[in-house]
mmCIF file with all atom_site columns, C-alpha atoms in Angstrom:
data_model
loop_
_atom_site.group_PDB
_atom_site.id
_atom_site.type_symbol
_atom_site.label_atom_id
_atom_site.label_alt_id
_atom_site.label_comp_id
_atom_site.label_asym_id
_atom_site.label_entity_id
_atom_site.label_seq_id
_atom_site.pdbx_PDB_ins_code
_atom_site.Cartn_x
_atom_site.Cartn_y
_atom_site.Cartn_z
_atom_site.occupancy
_atom_site.B_iso_or_equiv
_atom_site.pdbx_formal_charge
_atom_site.auth_seq_id
_atom_site.auth_comp_id
_atom_site.auth_asym_id
_atom_site.auth_atom_id
_atom_site.pdbx_PDB_model_num
ATOM 1   C CA . MET A 1 1   ? 53.369  106.043 88.660  1.00 47.00 ? 1   MET A CA 1
ATOM 2   C CA . THR A 1 2   ? 53.988  109.368 90.722  1.00 47.00 ? 2   THR A CA 1
ATOM 3   C CA . GLY A 1 3   ? 57.371  108.460 92.047  1.00 50.00 ? 3   GLY A CA 1
ATOM 4   C CA . ASP A 1 4   ? 58.820  107.009 88.637  1.00 48.00 ? 4   ASP A CA 1
ATOM 5   C CA . LEU A 1 5   ? 57.500  110.673 86.496  1.00 46.00 ? 5   LEU A CA 1
ATOM 6   C CA . PHE A 1 6   ? 60.013  112.376 90.204  1.00 44.00 ? 6   PHE A CA 1
ATOM 7   C CA . ALA A 1 7   ? 63.000  109.936 89.373  1.00 46.00 ? 7   ALA A CA 1
ATOM 8   C CA . ALA A 1 8   ? 62.863  110.883 85.311  1.00 49.00 ? 8   ALA A CA 1
ATOM 9   C CA . LEU A 1 9   ? 63.233  114.612 86.434  1.00 53.00 ? 9   LEU A CA 1
ATOM 10  C CA . PRO A 1 10  ? 66.951  115.841 85.322  1.00 55.00 ? 10  PRO A CA 1
ATOM 11  C CA . PRO A 1 11  ? 69.053  116.995 88.720  1.00 58.00 ? 11  PRO A CA 1
ATOM 12  C CA . GLN A 1 12  ? 68.501  120.074 89.887  1.00 64.00 ? 12  GLN A CA 1
ATOM 13  C CA . ARG A 1 13  ? 70.659  123.307 89.262  1.00 69.00 ? 13  ARG A CA 1
ATOM 14  C CA . HIS A 1 14  ? 71.677  124.654 92.729  1.00 81.00 ? 14  HIS A CA 1
ATOM 15  C CA . ASP A 1 15  ? 74.786  125.735 94.473  1.00 93.00 ? 15  ASP A CA 1
ATOM 16  C CA . GLU A 1 16  ? 76.053  124.306 98.174  1.00 96.00 ? 16  GLU A CA 1
ATOM 17  C CA . ALA A 1 17  ? 78.799  126.713 100.159 1.00 97.00 ? 17  ALA A CA 1
ATOM 18  C CA . ILE A 1 18  ? 80.650  123.504 101.132 1.00 97.00 ? 18  ILE A CA 1
ATOM 19  C CA . ALA A 1 19  ? 84.149  126.216 103.030 1.00 97.00 ? 19  ALA A CA 1
ATOM 20  C CA . PRO A 1 20  ? 84.490  129.874 103.074 1.00 97.00 ? 20  PRO A CA 1
ATOM 21  C CA . GLY A 1 21  ? 85.270  130.167 99.014  1.00 98.00 ? 21  GLY A CA 1
ATOM 22  C CA . ALA A 1 22  ? 84.412  127.432 98.182  1.00 98.00 ? 22  ALA A CA 1
ATOM 23  C CA . MET A 1 23  ? 81.396  126.469 96.338  1.00 98.00 ? 23  MET A CA 1
ATOM 24  C CA . LEU A 1 24  ? 79.648  123.141 95.119  1.00 98.00 ? 24  LEU A CA 1
ATOM 25  C CA . LEU A 1 25  ? 77.920  123.503 91.715  1.00 98.00 ? 25  LEU A CA 1
ATOM 26  C CA . HIS A 1 26  ? 75.049  120.272 91.998  1.00 98.00 ? 26  HIS A CA 1
ATOM 27  C CA . ALA A 1 27  ? 74.356  119.393 88.046  1.00 98.00 ? 27  ALA A CA 1
ATOM 28  C CA . PHE A 1 28  ? 75.555  122.809 86.540  1.00 98.00 ? 28  PHE A CA 1
ATOM 29  C CA . ALA A 1 29  ? 78.110  121.196 83.434  1.00 98.00 ? 29  ALA A CA 1
ATOM 30  C CA . LEU A 1 30  ? 74.958  118.513 82.912  1.00 98.00 ? 30  LEU A CA 1
ATOM 31  C CA . GLU A 1 31  ? 73.492  120.116 79.544  1.00 98.00 ? 31  GLU A CA 1
ATOM 32  C CA . GLN A 1 32  ? 77.185  120.383 78.297  1.00 98.00 ? 32  GLN A CA 1
ATOM 33  C CA . ALA A 1 33  ? 78.114  116.740 79.399  1.00 98.00 ? 33  ALA A CA 1
ATOM 34  C CA . ASP A 1 34  ? 78.010  115.174 76.145  1.00 98.00 ? 34  ASP A CA 1
ATOM 35  C CA . ALA A 1 35  ? 80.214  118.011 74.457  1.00 98.00 ? 35  ALA A CA 1
ATOM 36  C CA . LEU A 1 36  ? 82.375  117.719 77.100  1.00 98.00 ? 36  LEU A CA 1
ATOM 37  C CA . LEU A 1 37  ? 83.227  114.509 77.457  1.00 98.00 ? 37  LEU A CA 1
ATOM 38  C CA . SER A 1 38  ? 83.644  114.872 73.148  1.00 98.00 ? 38  SER A CA 1
ATOM 39  C CA . LEU A 1 39  ? 85.839  116.718 73.665  1.00 98.00 ? 39  LEU A CA 1
ATOM 40  C CA . ILE A 1 40  ? 87.506  114.901 76.001  1.00 98.00 ? 40  ILE A CA 1
ATOM 41  C CA . PHE A 1 41  ? 88.501  112.381 73.523  1.00 98.00 ? 41  PHE A CA 1
ATOM 42  C CA . ALA A 1 42  ? 89.349  114.390 71.024  1.00 98.00 ? 42  ALA A CA 1
ATOM 43  C CA . VAL A 1 43  ? 92.543  116.439 72.979  1.00 98.00 ? 43  VAL A CA 1
ATOM 44  C CA . THR A 1 44  ? 93.068  113.322 74.546  1.00 98.00 ? 44  THR A CA 1
ATOM 45  C CA . GLN A 1 45  ? 93.997  111.780 70.827  1.00 97.00 ? 45  GLN A CA 1
ATOM 46  C CA . ALA A 1 46  ? 96.441  113.893 70.990  1.00 97.00 ? 46  ALA A CA 1
ATOM 47  C CA . ALA A 1 47  ? 97.981  113.785 74.148  1.00 98.00 ? 47  ALA A CA 1
ATOM 48  C CA . PRO A 1 48  ? 96.827  110.662 75.357  1.00 98.00 ? 48  PRO A CA 1
ATOM 49  C CA . LEU A 1 49  ? 96.059  109.841 78.724  1.00 98.00 ? 49  LEU A CA 1
ATOM 50  C CA . ARG A 1 50  ? 98.897  108.066 80.419  1.00 97.00 ? 50  ARG A CA 1
ATOM 51  C CA . LEU A 1 51  ? 100.235 107.483 84.186  1.00 97.00 ? 51  LEU A CA 1
ATOM 52  C CA . MET A 1 52  ? 102.425 109.962 85.661  1.00 96.00 ? 52  MET A CA 1
ATOM 53  C CA . GLN A 1 53  ? 105.400 108.974 87.985  1.00 94.00 ? 53  GLN A CA 1
ATOM 54  C CA . THR A 1 54  ? 105.445 110.881 91.937  1.00 90.00 ? 54  THR A CA 1
ATOM 55  C CA . PRO A 1 55  ? 109.126 112.233 91.952  1.00 90.00 ? 55  PRO A CA 1
ATOM 56  C CA . GLY A 1 56  ? 109.333 109.446 94.467  1.00 88.00 ? 56  GLY A CA 1
ATOM 57  C CA . GLY A 1 57  ? 109.017 106.415 91.569  1.00 89.00 ? 57  GLY A CA 1
ATOM 58  C CA . TYR A 1 58  ? 105.795 105.766 91.888  1.00 88.00 ? 58  TYR A CA 1
ATOM 59  C CA . SER A 1 59  ? 103.016 105.688 89.462  1.00 94.00 ? 59  SER A CA 1
ATOM 60  C CA . MET A 1 60  ? 99.670  107.821 90.128  1.00 95.00 ? 60  MET A CA 1
ATOM 61  C CA . SER A 1 61  ? 96.521  105.906 89.791  1.00 97.00 ? 61  SER A CA 1
ATOM 62  C CA . VAL A 1 62  ? 94.523  108.787 87.662  1.00 98.00 ? 62  VAL A CA 1
ATOM 63  C CA . ALA A 1 63  ? 95.222  108.963 84.243  1.00 98.00 ? 63  ALA A CA 1
ATOM 64  C CA . MET A 1 64  ? 96.327  111.942 82.703  1.00 98.00 ? 64  MET A CA 1
ATOM 65  C CA . SER A 1 65  ? 96.852  115.022 80.359  1.00 98.00 ? 65  SER A CA 1
ATOM 66  C CA . ASN A 1 66  ? 96.153  118.343 79.398  1.00 98.00 ? 66  ASN A CA 1
ATOM 67  C CA . CYS A 1 67  ? 95.436  121.154 77.222  1.00 98.00 ? 67  CYS A CA 1
ATOM 68  C CA . GLY A 1 68  ? 95.748  124.203 76.789  1.00 98.00 ? 68  GLY A CA 1
ATOM 69  C CA . LYS A 1 69  ? 98.478  126.983 77.085  1.00 98.00 ? 69  LYS A CA 1
ATOM 70  C CA . ALA A 1 70  ? 100.010 124.684 79.929  1.00 97.00 ? 70  ALA A CA 1
ATOM 71  C CA . GLY A 1 71  ? 99.983  120.883 80.855  1.00 98.00 ? 71  GLY A CA 1
ATOM 72  C CA . TRP A 1 72  ? 100.602 119.649 84.413  1.00 97.00 ? 72  TRP A CA 1
ATOM 73  C CA . VAL A 1 73  ? 103.387 117.567 84.953  1.00 97.00 ? 73  VAL A CA 1
ATOM 74  C CA . SER A 1 74  ? 104.385 114.733 87.650  1.00 95.00 ? 74  SER A CA 1
ATOM 75  C CA . ASP A 1 75  ? 108.413 112.821 86.989  1.00 93.00 ? 75  ASP A CA 1
ATOM 76  C CA . SER A 1 76  ? 111.776 111.847 88.722  1.00 90.00 ? 76  SER A CA 1
ATOM 77  C CA . HIS A 1 77  ? 112.621 115.883 88.713  1.00 89.00 ? 77  HIS A CA 1
ATOM 78  C CA . GLY A 1 78  ? 109.591 116.782 90.593  1.00 92.00 ? 78  GLY A CA 1
ATOM 79  C CA . TYR A 1 79  ? 105.480 119.334 90.417  1.00 94.00 ? 79  TYR A CA 1
ATOM 80  C CA . ARG A 1 80  ? 105.663 121.220 87.269  1.00 95.00 ? 80  ARG A CA 1
ATOM 81  C CA . TYR A 1 81  ? 104.097 123.356 84.394  1.00 97.00 ? 81  TYR A CA 1
ATOM 82  C CA . ALA A 1 82  ? 104.755 122.418 81.057  1.00 97.00 ? 82  ALA A CA 1
ATOM 83  C CA . THR A 1 83  ? 104.477 123.886 77.756  1.00 97.00 ? 83  THR A CA 1
ATOM 84  C CA . HIS A 1 84  ? 105.170 120.653 75.798  1.00 97.00 ? 84  HIS A CA 1
ATOM 85  C CA . ASP A 1 85  ? 103.974 117.433 76.514  1.00 98.00 ? 85  ASP A CA 1
ATOM 86  C CA . PRO A 1 86  ? 107.149 115.178 77.526  1.00 95.00 ? 86  PRO A CA 1
ATOM 87  C CA . LEU A 1 87  ? 105.589 112.299 74.891  1.00 95.00 ? 87  LEU A CA 1
ATOM 88  C CA . SER A 1 88  ? 105.311 113.623 72.285  1.00 96.00 ? 88  SER A CA 1
ATOM 89  C CA . ASN A 1 89  ? 107.960 117.278 73.506  1.00 96.00 ? 89  ASN A CA 1
ATOM 90  C CA . THR A 1 90  ? 105.097 119.239 70.814  1.00 98.00 ? 90  THR A CA 1
ATOM 91  C CA . ALA A 1 91  ? 102.946 121.747 72.191  1.00 98.00 ? 91  ALA A CA 1
ATOM 92  C CA . TRP A 1 92  ? 99.935  120.742 74.308  1.00 98.00 ? 92  TRP A CA 1
ATOM 93  C CA . PRO A 1 93  ? 96.698  121.021 72.489  1.00 98.00 ? 93  PRO A CA 1
ATOM 94  C CA . ALA A 1 94  ? 94.505  124.540 72.683  1.00 98.00 ? 94  ALA A CA 1
ATOM 95  C CA . MET A 1 95  ? 92.403  124.456 75.401  1.00 98.00 ? 95  MET A CA 1
ATOM 96  C CA . PRO A 1 96  ? 89.044  123.782 73.774  1.00 98.00 ? 96  PRO A CA 1
ATOM 97  C CA . ALA A 1 97  ? 86.924  126.958 73.524  1.00 98.00 ? 97  ALA A CA 1
ATOM 98  C CA . LEU A 1 98  ? 83.837  125.510 75.795  1.00 98.00 ? 98  LEU A CA 1
ATOM 99  C CA . PHE A 1 99  ? 86.127  124.360 78.080  1.00 98.00 ? 99  PHE A CA 1
ATOM 100 C CA . GLN A 1 100 ? 86.586  127.886 78.633  1.00 98.00 ? 100 GLN A CA 1
ATOM 101 C CA . GLN A 1 101 ? 83.880  129.017 78.551  1.00 98.00 ? 101 GLN A CA 1
ATOM 102 C CA . LEU A 1 102 ? 82.669  126.558 81.501  1.00 98.00 ? 102 LEU A CA 1
ATOM 103 C CA . ALA A 1 103 ? 85.115  127.394 83.973  1.00 98.00 ? 103 ALA A CA 1
ATOM 104 C CA . GLN A 1 104 ? 84.735  131.330 83.755  1.00 98.00 ? 104 GLN A CA 1
ATOM 105 C CA . ASP A 1 105 ? 80.841  130.818 84.638  1.00 98.00 ? 105 ASP A CA 1
ATOM 106 C CA . ALA A 1 106 ? 81.235  128.089 86.814  1.00 98.00 ? 106 ALA A CA 1
ATOM 107 C CA . ALA A 1 107 ? 83.711  130.453 88.680  1.00 98.00 ? 107 ALA A CA 1
ATOM 108 C CA . HIS A 1 108 ? 81.694  133.839 88.033  1.00 98.00 ? 108 HIS A CA 1
ATOM 109 C CA . ALA A 1 109 ? 78.802  131.864 89.789  1.00 98.00 ? 109 ALA A CA 1
ATOM 110 C CA . ALA A 1 110 ? 81.117  130.977 92.625  1.00 98.00 ? 110 ALA A CA 1
ATOM 111 C CA . GLY A 1 111 ? 81.376  135.027 93.093  1.00 97.00 ? 111 GLY A CA 1
ATOM 112 C CA . PHE A 1 112 ? 85.114  134.179 91.313  1.00 97.00 ? 112 PHE A CA 1
ATOM 113 C CA . VAL A 1 113 ? 85.613  137.761 88.071  1.00 96.00 ? 113 VAL A CA 1
ATOM 114 C CA . ASP A 1 114 ? 87.434  137.661 85.371  1.00 94.00 ? 114 ASP A CA 1
ATOM 115 C CA . PHE A 1 115 ? 89.109  134.261 85.482  1.00 97.00 ? 115 PHE A CA 1
ATOM 116 C CA . MET A 1 116 ? 91.249  133.420 82.690  1.00 97.00 ? 116 MET A CA 1
ATOM 117 C CA . PRO A 1 117 ? 92.330  130.254 82.635  1.00 98.00 ? 117 PRO A CA 1
ATOM 118 C CA . ASP A 1 118 ? 95.072  128.555 81.106  1.00 98.00 ? 118 ASP A CA 1
ATOM 119 C CA . ALA A 1 119 ? 95.404  125.263 82.353  1.00 98.00 ? 119 ALA A CA 1
ATOM 120 C CA . CYS A 1 120 ? 93.355  122.234 81.797  1.00 98.00 ? 120 CYS A CA 1
ATOM 121 C CA . LEU A 1 121 ? 93.557  118.698 83.288  1.00 98.00 ? 121 LEU A CA 1
ATOM 122 C CA . ILE A 1 122 ? 92.027  115.899 82.493  1.00 98.00 ? 122 ILE A CA 1
ATOM 123 C CA . ASN A 1 123 ? 92.612  112.848 85.125  1.00 98.00 ? 123 ASN A CA 1
ATOM 124 C CA . ARG A 1 124 ? 90.386  109.549 84.200  1.00 98.00 ? 124 ARG A CA 1
ATOM 125 C CA . TYR A 1 125 ? 89.512  107.508 87.573  1.00 98.00 ? 125 TYR A CA 1
ATOM 126 C CA . ALA A 1 126 ? 89.277  103.903 86.907  1.00 98.00 ? 126 ALA A CA 1
ATOM 127 C CA . PRO A 1 127 ? 87.397  101.627 89.507  1.00 98.00 ? 127 PRO A CA 1
ATOM 128 C CA . GLY A 1 128 ? 90.035  101.408 92.702  1.00 98.00 ? 128 GLY A CA 1
ATOM 129 C CA . ALA A 1 129 ? 91.579  105.118 91.712  1.00 98.00 ? 129 ALA A CA 1
ATOM 130 C CA . ARG A 1 130 ? 92.083  107.712 93.635  1.00 97.00 ? 130 ARG A CA 1
ATOM 131 C CA . MET A 1 131 ? 93.844  111.163 94.336  1.00 96.00 ? 131 MET A CA 1
ATOM 132 C CA . SER A 1 132 ? 95.597  111.842 97.679  1.00 95.00 ? 132 SER A CA 1
ATOM 133 C CA . LEU A 1 133 ? 95.147  114.618 99.426  1.00 96.00 ? 133 LEU A CA 1
ATOM 134 C CA . HIS A 1 134 ? 97.067  117.715 98.495  1.00 96.00 ? 134 HIS A CA 1
ATOM 135 C CA . GLN A 1 135 ? 97.225  121.320 97.862  1.00 96.00 ? 135 GLN A CA 1
ATOM 136 C CA . ASP A 1 136 ? 97.839  123.493 94.069  1.00 96.00 ? 136 ASP A CA 1
ATOM 137 C CA . ARG A 1 137 ? 100.559 125.277 95.557  1.00 94.00 ? 137 ARG A CA 1
ATOM 138 C CA . ASN A 1 138 ? 102.760 125.324 91.177  1.00 94.00 ? 138 ASN A CA 1
ATOM 139 C CA . GLU A 1 139 ? 100.435 127.970 90.375  1.00 96.00 ? 139 GLU A CA 1
ATOM 140 C CA . ARG A 1 140 ? 101.509 131.139 89.700  1.00 91.00 ? 140 ARG A CA 1
ATOM 141 C CA . ASP A 1 141 ? 98.964  133.528 90.388  1.00 88.00 ? 141 ASP A CA 1
ATOM 142 C CA . MET A 1 142 ? 97.657  132.212 93.529  1.00 94.00 ? 142 MET A CA 1
ATOM 143 C CA . ALA A 1 143 ? 94.029  135.301 93.439  1.00 95.00 ? 143 ALA A CA 1
ATOM 144 C CA . ALA A 1 144 ? 92.853  132.727 90.475  1.00 97.00 ? 144 ALA A CA 1
ATOM 145 C CA . PRO A 1 145 ? 89.845  129.819 91.659  1.00 98.00 ? 145 PRO A CA 1
ATOM 146 C CA . ILE A 1 146 ? 90.477  126.034 91.054  1.00 98.00 ? 146 ILE A CA 1
ATOM 147 C CA . VAL A 1 147 ? 87.438  124.820 89.074  1.00 98.00 ? 147 VAL A CA 1
ATOM 148 C CA . SER A 1 148 ? 87.107  121.397 89.117  1.00 98.00 ? 148 SER A CA 1
ATOM 149 C CA . VAL A 1 149 ? 84.724  119.552 86.911  1.00 98.00 ? 149 VAL A CA 1
ATOM 150 C CA . SER A 1 150 ? 82.867  116.343 87.431  1.00 98.00 ? 150 SER A CA 1
ATOM 151 C CA . LEU A 1 151 ? 81.440  113.555 84.688  1.00 98.00 ? 151 LEU A CA 1
ATOM 152 C CA . GLY A 1 152 ? 80.831  109.648 84.564  1.00 98.00 ? 152 GLY A CA 1
ATOM 153 C CA . VAL A 1 153 ? 80.268  107.629 87.707  1.00 98.00 ? 153 VAL A CA 1
ATOM 154 C CA . PRO A 1 154 ? 80.602  109.228 91.157  1.00 98.00 ? 154 PRO A CA 1
ATOM 155 C CA . ALA A 1 155 ? 82.623  110.231 93.262  1.00 98.00 ? 155 ALA A CA 1
ATOM 156 C CA . THR A 1 156 ? 83.721  111.349 97.209  1.00 98.00 ? 156 THR A CA 1
ATOM 157 C CA . PHE A 1 157 ? 85.184  114.081 96.886  1.00 98.00 ? 157 PHE A CA 1
ATOM 158 C CA . LEU A 1 158 ? 87.329  115.648 100.041 1.00 98.00 ? 158 LEU A CA 1
ATOM 159 C CA . PHE A 1 159 ? 88.035  119.024 100.825 1.00 98.00 ? 159 PHE A CA 1
ATOM 160 C CA . GLY A 1 160 ? 89.664  119.246 104.267 1.00 97.00 ? 160 GLY A CA 1
ATOM 161 C CA . GLY A 1 161 ? 90.962  122.765 105.628 1.00 97.00 ? 161 GLY A CA 1
ATOM 162 C CA . LEU A 1 162 ? 94.659  124.878 105.166 1.00 96.00 ? 162 LEU A CA 1
ATOM 163 C CA . THR A 1 163 ? 97.097  122.059 107.116 1.00 96.00 ? 163 THR A CA 1
ATOM 164 C CA . ARG A 1 164 ? 97.105  117.695 106.589 1.00 94.00 ? 164 ARG A CA 1
ATOM 165 C CA . SER A 1 165 ? 95.780  117.175 109.152 1.00 93.00 ? 165 SER A CA 1
ATOM 166 C CA . GLN A 1 166 ? 92.107  118.520 109.314 1.00 95.00 ? 166 GLN A CA 1
ATOM 167 C CA . ARG A 1 167 ? 89.837  116.077 108.831 1.00 96.00 ? 167 ARG A CA 1
ATOM 168 C CA . PRO A 1 168 ? 88.361  116.393 105.542 1.00 97.00 ? 168 PRO A CA 1
ATOM 169 C CA . ALA A 1 169 ? 84.639  116.836 105.059 1.00 98.00 ? 169 ALA A CA 1
ATOM 170 C CA . ARG A 1 170 ? 83.670  114.214 102.135 1.00 98.00 ? 170 ARG A CA 1
ATOM 171 C CA . HIS A 1 171 ? 81.152  115.628 99.444  1.00 98.00 ? 171 HIS A CA 1
ATOM 172 C CA . ARG A 1 172 ? 79.702  112.528 97.040  1.00 98.00 ? 172 ARG A CA 1
ATOM 173 C CA . LEU A 1 173 ? 79.610  114.952 93.101  1.00 98.00 ? 173 LEU A CA 1
ATOM 174 C CA . GLN A 1 174 ? 78.043  113.906 90.516  1.00 98.00 ? 174 GLN A CA 1
ATOM 175 C CA . HIS A 1 175 ? 78.330  113.817 86.271  1.00 98.00 ? 175 HIS A CA 1
ATOM 176 C CA . GLY A 1 176 ? 77.567  117.396 85.447  1.00 98.00 ? 176 GLY A CA 1
ATOM 177 C CA . ASP A 1 177 ? 78.439  118.483 88.827  1.00 98.00 ? 177 ASP A CA 1
ATOM 178 C CA . VAL A 1 178 ? 81.235  121.628 89.615  1.00 98.00 ? 178 VAL A CA 1
ATOM 179 C CA . ILE A 1 179 ? 83.262  122.211 92.314  1.00 98.00 ? 179 ILE A CA 1
ATOM 180 C CA . VAL A 1 180 ? 84.996  125.697 92.713  1.00 98.00 ? 180 VAL A CA 1
ATOM 181 C CA . TRP A 1 181 ? 87.750  127.524 95.266  1.00 98.00 ? 181 TRP A CA 1
ATOM 182 C CA . GLY A 1 182 ? 89.614  129.828 95.959  1.00 98.00 ? 182 GLY A CA 1
ATOM 183 C CA . GLY A 1 183 ? 90.334  132.562 98.315  1.00 97.00 ? 183 GLY A CA 1
ATOM 184 C CA . PRO A 1 184 ? 90.691  131.523 101.686 1.00 98.00 ? 184 PRO A CA 1
ATOM 185 C CA . SER A 1 185 ? 90.254  127.936 101.318 1.00 98.00 ? 185 SER A CA 1
ATOM 186 C CA . ARG A 1 186 ? 92.602  128.121 98.417  1.00 98.00 ? 186 ARG A CA 1
ATOM 187 C CA . LEU A 1 187 ? 95.596  126.315 99.923  1.00 98.00 ? 187 LEU A CA 1
ATOM 188 C CA . ALA A 1 188 ? 93.062  123.335 100.663 1.00 98.00 ? 188 ALA A CA 1
ATOM 189 C CA . PHE A 1 189 ? 93.958  120.173 101.481 1.00 98.00 ? 189 PHE A CA 1
ATOM 190 C CA . HIS A 1 190 ? 91.791  118.180 99.282  1.00 98.00 ? 190 HIS A CA 1
ATOM 191 C CA . GLY A 1 191 ? 91.472  114.739 97.176  1.00 98.00 ? 191 GLY A CA 1
ATOM 192 C CA . VAL A 1 192 ? 89.188  111.948 96.259  1.00 98.00 ? 192 VAL A CA 1
ATOM 193 C CA . ALA A 1 193 ? 88.511  108.457 97.660  1.00 98.00 ? 193 ALA A CA 1
ATOM 194 C CA . PRO A 1 194 ? 88.913  105.038 95.769  1.00 98.00 ? 194 PRO A CA 1
ATOM 195 C CA . VAL A 1 195 ? 86.062  104.999 93.116  1.00 98.00 ? 195 VAL A CA 1
ATOM 196 C CA . ALA A 1 196 ? 84.185  102.383 93.210  1.00 97.00 ? 196 ALA A CA 1
ATOM 197 C CA . HIS A 1 197 ? 83.233  100.247 90.552  1.00 97.00 ? 197 HIS A CA 1
ATOM 198 C CA . GLN A 1 198 ? 80.263  101.236 88.943  1.00 97.00 ? 198 GLN A CA 1
ATOM 199 C CA . HIS A 1 199 ? 78.541  101.836 85.531  1.00 98.00 ? 199 HIS A CA 1
ATOM 200 C CA . HIS A 1 200 ? 77.647  105.088 84.135  1.00 98.00 ? 200 HIS A CA 1
ATOM 201 C CA . PRO A 1 201 ? 75.960  104.982 80.178  1.00 98.00 ? 201 PRO A CA 1
ATOM 202 C CA . ALA A 1 202 ? 78.030  107.657 78.742  1.00 98.00 ? 202 ALA A CA 1
ATOM 203 C CA . THR A 1 203 ? 81.535  106.546 80.390  1.00 98.00 ? 203 THR A CA 1
ATOM 204 C CA . GLY A 1 204 ? 81.204  102.935 81.277  1.00 98.00 ? 204 GLY A CA 1
ATOM 205 C CA . GLU A 1 205 ? 83.448  102.198 84.311  1.00 98.00 ? 205 GLU A CA 1
ATOM 206 C CA . PHE A 1 206 ? 85.368  105.922 84.492  1.00 98.00 ? 206 PHE A CA 1
ATOM 207 C CA . ARG A 1 207 ? 84.739  108.880 85.509  1.00 98.00 ? 207 ARG A CA 1
ATOM 208 C CA . TYR A 1 208 ? 87.020  111.988 84.275  1.00 98.00 ? 208 TYR A CA 1
ATOM 209 C CA . ASN A 1 209 ? 87.349  115.015 85.380  1.00 98.00 ? 209 ASN A CA 1
ATOM 210 C CA . LEU A 1 210 ? 88.596  118.593 84.111  1.00 98.00 ? 210 LEU A CA 1
ATOM 211 C CA . THR A 1 211 ? 90.103  120.868 86.731  1.00 98.00 ? 211 THR A CA 1
ATOM 212 C CA . PHE A 1 212 ? 90.675  124.434 85.389  1.00 98.00 ? 212 PHE A CA 1
ATOM 213 C CA . ARG A 1 213 ? 93.604  126.758 86.901  1.00 98.00 ? 213 ARG A CA 1
ATOM 214 C CA . LYS A 1 214 ? 96.005  130.573 86.389  1.00 97.00 ? 214 LYS A CA 1
ATOM 215 C CA . ALA A 1 215 ? 98.846  128.277 85.950  1.00 96.00 ? 215 ALA A CA 1
ATOM 216 C CA . ARG A 1 216 ? 101.381 131.039 84.721  1.00 91.00 ? 216 ARG A CA 1
#
């Protein structure tokens, strides 16, 4: 009986330092998760999720879109930020106020004040999708942190060092978890291991990720 009661309790908020300048904020976005998902679905109606092409001509396994003043794009011309969606040649949807506030609150909780993101990448991971180790280095302002929000099925986040050869640590991310990294970890290599076949009541078989950046 006692075990059943504890199993029904929501995850507890706590913060975990995973590297200098990097924090895992467990369940930080859990209370807003339903509202965040509704906004994701609204934004991606205007700017549909798509599998972008790498400069080498490969198709990415993660479906992506953007909102905000700038959006991250990839094609044969390289990786970059663009003010317009290349599919429609219209400006990306505006960043919802809840997105902006959550990103600022999470950054502040991790010790980064005055964070003003102007780009939000929306990623959808189907079973088997992954993100290889990479650095986020297309942004002009390296003093600003990265804020990453996990929604839906769990995933294993890989967080390494400043060189690709450093073996990354593995962190299990649950629905509502947020990771913030900046300062000495701003250019840390990071990625996501292949997402397993799972089910979440809010997202089905998918994991959604919001990544906030100061791009310009």
